[in-house]
mmCIF file of C-alpha atoms in Angstrom:
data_model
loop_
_atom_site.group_PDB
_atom_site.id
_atom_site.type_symbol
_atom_site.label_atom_id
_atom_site.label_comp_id
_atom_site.label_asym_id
_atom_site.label_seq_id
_atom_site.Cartn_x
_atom_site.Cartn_y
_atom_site.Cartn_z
ATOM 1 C CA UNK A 181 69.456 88.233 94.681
ATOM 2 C CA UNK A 182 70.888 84.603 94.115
ATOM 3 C CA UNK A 183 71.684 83.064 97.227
ATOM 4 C CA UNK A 184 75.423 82.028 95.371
ATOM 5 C CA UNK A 185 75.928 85.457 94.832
ATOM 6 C CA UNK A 186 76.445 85.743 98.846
ATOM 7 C CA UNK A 187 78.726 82.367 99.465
ATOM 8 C CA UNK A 188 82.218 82.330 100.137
ATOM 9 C CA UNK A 189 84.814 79.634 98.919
ATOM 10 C CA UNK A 190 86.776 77.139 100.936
ATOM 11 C CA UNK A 191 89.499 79.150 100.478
ATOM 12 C CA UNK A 192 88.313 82.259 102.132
ATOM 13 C CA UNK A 193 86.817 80.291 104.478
ATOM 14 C CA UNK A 194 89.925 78.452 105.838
ATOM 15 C CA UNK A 195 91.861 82.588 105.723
ATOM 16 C CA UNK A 196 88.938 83.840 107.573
ATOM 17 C CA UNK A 197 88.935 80.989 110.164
ATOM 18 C CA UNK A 198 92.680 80.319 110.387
ATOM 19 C CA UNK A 199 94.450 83.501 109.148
ATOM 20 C CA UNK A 200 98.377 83.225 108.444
ATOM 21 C CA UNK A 201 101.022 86.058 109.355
ATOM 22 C CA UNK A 202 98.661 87.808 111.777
ATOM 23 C CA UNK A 203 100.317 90.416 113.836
ATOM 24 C CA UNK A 204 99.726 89.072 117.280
ATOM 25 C CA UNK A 205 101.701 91.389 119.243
ATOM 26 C CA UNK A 206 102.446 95.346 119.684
ATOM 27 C CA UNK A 207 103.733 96.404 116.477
ATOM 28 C CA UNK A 208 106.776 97.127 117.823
ATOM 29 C CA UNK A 209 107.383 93.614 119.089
ATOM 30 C CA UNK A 210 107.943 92.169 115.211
ATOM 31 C CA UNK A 211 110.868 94.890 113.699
ATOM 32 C CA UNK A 212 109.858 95.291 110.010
ATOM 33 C CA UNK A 213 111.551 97.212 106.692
ATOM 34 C CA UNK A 214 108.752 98.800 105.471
ATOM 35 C CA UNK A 215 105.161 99.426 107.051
ATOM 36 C CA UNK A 216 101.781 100.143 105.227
ATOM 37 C CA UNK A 217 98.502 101.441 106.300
ATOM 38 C CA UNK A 218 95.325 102.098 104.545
ATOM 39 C CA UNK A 219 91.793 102.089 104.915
ATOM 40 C CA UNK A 220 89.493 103.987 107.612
ATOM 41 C CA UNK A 221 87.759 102.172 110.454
ATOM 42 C CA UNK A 222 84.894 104.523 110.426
ATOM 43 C CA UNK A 223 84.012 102.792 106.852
ATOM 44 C CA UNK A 224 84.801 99.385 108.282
ATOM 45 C CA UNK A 225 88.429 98.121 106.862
ATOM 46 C CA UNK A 226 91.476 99.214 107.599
ATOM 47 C CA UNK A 227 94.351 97.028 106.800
ATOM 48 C CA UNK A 228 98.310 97.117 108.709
ATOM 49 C CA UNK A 229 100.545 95.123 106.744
ATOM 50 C CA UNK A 230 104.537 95.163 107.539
ATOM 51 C CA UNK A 231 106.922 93.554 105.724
ATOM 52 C CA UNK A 232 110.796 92.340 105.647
ATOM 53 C CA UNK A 233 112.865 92.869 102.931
ATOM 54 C CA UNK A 234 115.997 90.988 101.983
ATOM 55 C CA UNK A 235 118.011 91.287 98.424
ATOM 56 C CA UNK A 236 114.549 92.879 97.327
ATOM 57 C CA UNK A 237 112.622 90.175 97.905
ATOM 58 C CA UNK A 238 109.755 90.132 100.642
ATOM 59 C CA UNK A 239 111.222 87.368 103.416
ATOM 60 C CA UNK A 240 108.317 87.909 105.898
ATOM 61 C CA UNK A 241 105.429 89.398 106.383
ATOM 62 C CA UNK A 242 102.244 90.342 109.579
ATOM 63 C CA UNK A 243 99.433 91.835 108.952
ATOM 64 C CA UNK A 244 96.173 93.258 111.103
ATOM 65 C CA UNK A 245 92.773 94.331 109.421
ATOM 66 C CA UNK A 246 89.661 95.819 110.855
ATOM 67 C CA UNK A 247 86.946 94.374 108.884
ATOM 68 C CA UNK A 248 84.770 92.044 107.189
ATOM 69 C CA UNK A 249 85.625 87.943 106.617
ATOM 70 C CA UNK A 250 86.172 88.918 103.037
ATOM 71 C CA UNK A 251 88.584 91.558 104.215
ATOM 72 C CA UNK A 252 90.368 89.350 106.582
ATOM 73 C CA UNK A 253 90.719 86.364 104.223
ATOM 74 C CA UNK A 254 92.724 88.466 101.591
ATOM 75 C CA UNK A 255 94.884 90.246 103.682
ATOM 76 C CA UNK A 256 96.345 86.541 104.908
ATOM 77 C CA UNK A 257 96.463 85.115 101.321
ATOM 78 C CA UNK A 258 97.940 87.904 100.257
ATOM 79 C CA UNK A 259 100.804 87.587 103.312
ATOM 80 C CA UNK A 260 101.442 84.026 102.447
ATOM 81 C CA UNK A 261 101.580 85.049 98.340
ATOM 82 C CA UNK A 262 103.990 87.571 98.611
ATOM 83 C CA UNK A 263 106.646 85.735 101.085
ATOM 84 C CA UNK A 264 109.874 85.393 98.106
ATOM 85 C CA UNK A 265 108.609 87.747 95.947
ATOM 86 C CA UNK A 266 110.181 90.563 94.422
ATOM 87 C CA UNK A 267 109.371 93.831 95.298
ATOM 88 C CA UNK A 268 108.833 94.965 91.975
ATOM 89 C CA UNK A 269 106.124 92.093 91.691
ATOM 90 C CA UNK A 270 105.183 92.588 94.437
ATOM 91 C CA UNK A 271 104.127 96.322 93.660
ATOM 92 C CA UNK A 272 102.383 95.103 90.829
ATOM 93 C CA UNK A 273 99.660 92.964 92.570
ATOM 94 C CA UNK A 274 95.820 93.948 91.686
ATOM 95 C CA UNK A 275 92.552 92.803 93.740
ATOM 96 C CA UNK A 276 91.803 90.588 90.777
ATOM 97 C CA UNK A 277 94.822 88.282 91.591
ATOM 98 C CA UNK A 278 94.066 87.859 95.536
ATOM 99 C CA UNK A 279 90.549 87.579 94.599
ATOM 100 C CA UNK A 280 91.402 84.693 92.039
ATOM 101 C CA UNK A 281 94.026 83.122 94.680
ATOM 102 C CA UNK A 282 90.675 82.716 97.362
ATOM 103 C CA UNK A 283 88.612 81.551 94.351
ATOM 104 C CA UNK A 284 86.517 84.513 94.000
ATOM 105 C CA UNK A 285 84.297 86.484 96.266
ATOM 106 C CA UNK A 286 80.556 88.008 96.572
ATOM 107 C CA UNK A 287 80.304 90.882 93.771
ATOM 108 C CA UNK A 288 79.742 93.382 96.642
ATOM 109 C CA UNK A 289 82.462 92.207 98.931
ATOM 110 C CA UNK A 290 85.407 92.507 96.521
ATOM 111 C CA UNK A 291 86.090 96.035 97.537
ATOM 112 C CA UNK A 292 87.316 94.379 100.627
ATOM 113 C CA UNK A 293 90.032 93.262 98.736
ATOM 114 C CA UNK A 294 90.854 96.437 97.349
ATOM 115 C CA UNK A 295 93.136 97.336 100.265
ATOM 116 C CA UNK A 296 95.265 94.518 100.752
ATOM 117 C CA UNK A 297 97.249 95.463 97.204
ATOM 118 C CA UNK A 298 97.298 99.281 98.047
ATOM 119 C CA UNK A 299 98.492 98.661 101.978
ATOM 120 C CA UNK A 300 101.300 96.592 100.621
ATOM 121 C CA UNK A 301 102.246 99.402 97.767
ATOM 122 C CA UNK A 302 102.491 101.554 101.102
ATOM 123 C CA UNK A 303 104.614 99.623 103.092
ATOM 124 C CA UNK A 304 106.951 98.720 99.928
ATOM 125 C CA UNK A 305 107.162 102.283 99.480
ATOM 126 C CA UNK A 306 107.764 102.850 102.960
ATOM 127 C CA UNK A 307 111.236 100.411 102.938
ATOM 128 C CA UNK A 308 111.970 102.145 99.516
ATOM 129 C CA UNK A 309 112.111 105.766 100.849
ATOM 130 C CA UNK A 310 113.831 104.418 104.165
ATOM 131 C CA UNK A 311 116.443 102.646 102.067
ATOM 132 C CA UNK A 312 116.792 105.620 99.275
ATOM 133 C CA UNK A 313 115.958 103.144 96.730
ATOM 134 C CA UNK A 314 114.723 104.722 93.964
ATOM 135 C CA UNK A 315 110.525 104.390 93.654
ATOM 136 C CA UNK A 316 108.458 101.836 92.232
ATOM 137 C CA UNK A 317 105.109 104.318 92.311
ATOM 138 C CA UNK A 318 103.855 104.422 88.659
ATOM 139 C CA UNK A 319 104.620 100.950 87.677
ATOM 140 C CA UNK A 320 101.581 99.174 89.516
ATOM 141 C CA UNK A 321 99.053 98.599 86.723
ATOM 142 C CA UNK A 322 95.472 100.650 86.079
ATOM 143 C CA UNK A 323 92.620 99.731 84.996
ATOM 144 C CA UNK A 324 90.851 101.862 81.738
ATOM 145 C CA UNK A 325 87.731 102.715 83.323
ATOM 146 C CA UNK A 326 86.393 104.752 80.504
ATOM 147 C CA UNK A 327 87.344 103.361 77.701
ATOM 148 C CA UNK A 328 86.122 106.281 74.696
ATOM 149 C CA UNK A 329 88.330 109.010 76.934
ATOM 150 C CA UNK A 330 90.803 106.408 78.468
ATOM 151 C CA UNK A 331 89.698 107.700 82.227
ATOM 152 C CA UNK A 332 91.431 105.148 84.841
ATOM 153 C CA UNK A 333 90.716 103.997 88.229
ATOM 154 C CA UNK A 334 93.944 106.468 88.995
ATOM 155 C CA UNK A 335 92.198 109.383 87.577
ATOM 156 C CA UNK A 336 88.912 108.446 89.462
ATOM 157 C CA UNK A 337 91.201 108.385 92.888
ATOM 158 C CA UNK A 338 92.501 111.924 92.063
ATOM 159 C CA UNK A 339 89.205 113.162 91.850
ATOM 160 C CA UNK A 340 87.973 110.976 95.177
ATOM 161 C CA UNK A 341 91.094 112.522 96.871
ATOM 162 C CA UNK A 342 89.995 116.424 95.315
ATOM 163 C CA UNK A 343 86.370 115.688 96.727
ATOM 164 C CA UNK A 344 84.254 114.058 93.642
ATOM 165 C CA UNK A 345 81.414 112.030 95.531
ATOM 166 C CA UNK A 346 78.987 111.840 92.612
ATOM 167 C CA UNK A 347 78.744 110.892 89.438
ATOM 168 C CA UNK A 348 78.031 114.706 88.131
ATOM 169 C CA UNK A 349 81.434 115.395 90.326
ATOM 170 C CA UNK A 350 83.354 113.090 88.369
ATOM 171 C CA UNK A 351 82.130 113.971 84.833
ATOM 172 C CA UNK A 352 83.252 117.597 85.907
ATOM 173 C CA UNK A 353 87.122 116.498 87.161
ATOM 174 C CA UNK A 354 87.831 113.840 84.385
ATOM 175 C CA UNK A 355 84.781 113.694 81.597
ATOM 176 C CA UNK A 356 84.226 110.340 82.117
ATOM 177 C CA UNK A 357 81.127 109.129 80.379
ATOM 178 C CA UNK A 358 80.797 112.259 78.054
ATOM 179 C CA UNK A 359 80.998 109.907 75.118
ATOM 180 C CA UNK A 360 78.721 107.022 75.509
ATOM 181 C CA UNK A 361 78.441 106.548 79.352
ATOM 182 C CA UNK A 362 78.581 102.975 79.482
ATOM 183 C CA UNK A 363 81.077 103.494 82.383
ATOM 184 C CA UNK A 364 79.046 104.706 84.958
ATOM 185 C CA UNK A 365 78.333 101.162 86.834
ATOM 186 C CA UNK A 366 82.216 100.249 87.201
ATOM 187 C CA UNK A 367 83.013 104.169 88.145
ATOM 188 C CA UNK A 368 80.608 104.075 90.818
ATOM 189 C CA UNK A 369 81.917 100.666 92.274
ATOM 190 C CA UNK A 370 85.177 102.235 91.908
ATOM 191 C CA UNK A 371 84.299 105.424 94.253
ATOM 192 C CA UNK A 372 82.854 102.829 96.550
ATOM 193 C CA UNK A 373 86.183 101.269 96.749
ATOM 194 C CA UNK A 374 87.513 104.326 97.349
ATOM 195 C CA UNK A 375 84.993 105.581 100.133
ATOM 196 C CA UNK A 376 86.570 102.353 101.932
ATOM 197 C CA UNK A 377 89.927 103.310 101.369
ATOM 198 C CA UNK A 378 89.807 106.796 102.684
ATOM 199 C CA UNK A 379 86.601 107.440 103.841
ATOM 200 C CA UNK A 380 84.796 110.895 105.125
#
């Protein structure tokens, strides 16, 4: 393995060594709108975020994570990236765009990232249902994992959520890769994702 494969950038250096927006106190100490937690510590990340909402826009935000430097670093870019944002945009944030803010990461840490976007769709929807606002759920964008039966990585979680662990699991529950199987590599780094967002 190429030793570049393994280094980090200045960015998630400086988020890893001086994180913004982290919760410091009890939880209860910093009131929030809407609160969001994903992740399971027995796989190694777990992310809190909690977030203020004003005019639907995010004014503040603290966060706390269990996990790796990789981990870490995008849960604080992603606080300071989302302060004046809309909710709506907000909901729509991938991985790819907090991994392009830190200027990329190690191919096999960006599941790290993974959790940052889905513990902020949590606490988002938690100030929604407080608020009887109507949902944003279904308007955060997916990713065509297979593209010859248009399987997604939403499709994929169903399946991680109704207990597919294997490949052979998954071509049961969706028929992904029945056509020319060139999905397999992304669908397994997908249910690796996944093991680290709800674990066993």
């Amino acid at each position: 393995m190429d030793i570049q494969e393994w280094l980090y950038s200045d960015v998630v250096k400086d988020h890893f060594m001086n994180p913004k927006n982290v919760l410091m106190e009890d939880e209860s100490a910093w009131p929030c709108d809407g609160r969001g937690i994903v992740g399971n510590i027995k796989c190694g990340d777990q992310m809190l975020i909690l977030i203020r909402v004003k005019d639907d826009r995010i004014t503040d935000c603290r966060w706390k994570t269990y996990g790796c430097a990789s981990a870490i670093a995008s849960t604080s870019i992603l606080s300071e990236a989302i302060k004046g944002m809309p909710l709506d945009e907000a909901y729509r944030l991938k991985p790819q765009d907090i991994v392009a803010r830190l200027g990329g990461l190690p191919e096999n840490k960006i599941h790290c990232s993974v959790l940052g976007d889905k513990a902020l769709r949590a606490a988002i929807d938690d100030y929604l249902a407080k608020n009887n606002k109507p949902s944003l759920a279904g308007t955060e964008e997916v990713e065509v994992i297979c593209t010859c039966l248009n399987v997604t990585d939403k499709d994929l979680e169903e399946a991680y959520k109704d207990g597919a662990r294997t490949w052979e699991d998954l071509q049961s529950r969706t028929k992904i890769g029945s056509a020319c199987g060139g999905c397999k590599n992304r669908a397994m780094e997908k249910m690796h994702e996944l093991e680290h967002l709800y674990g066993e």
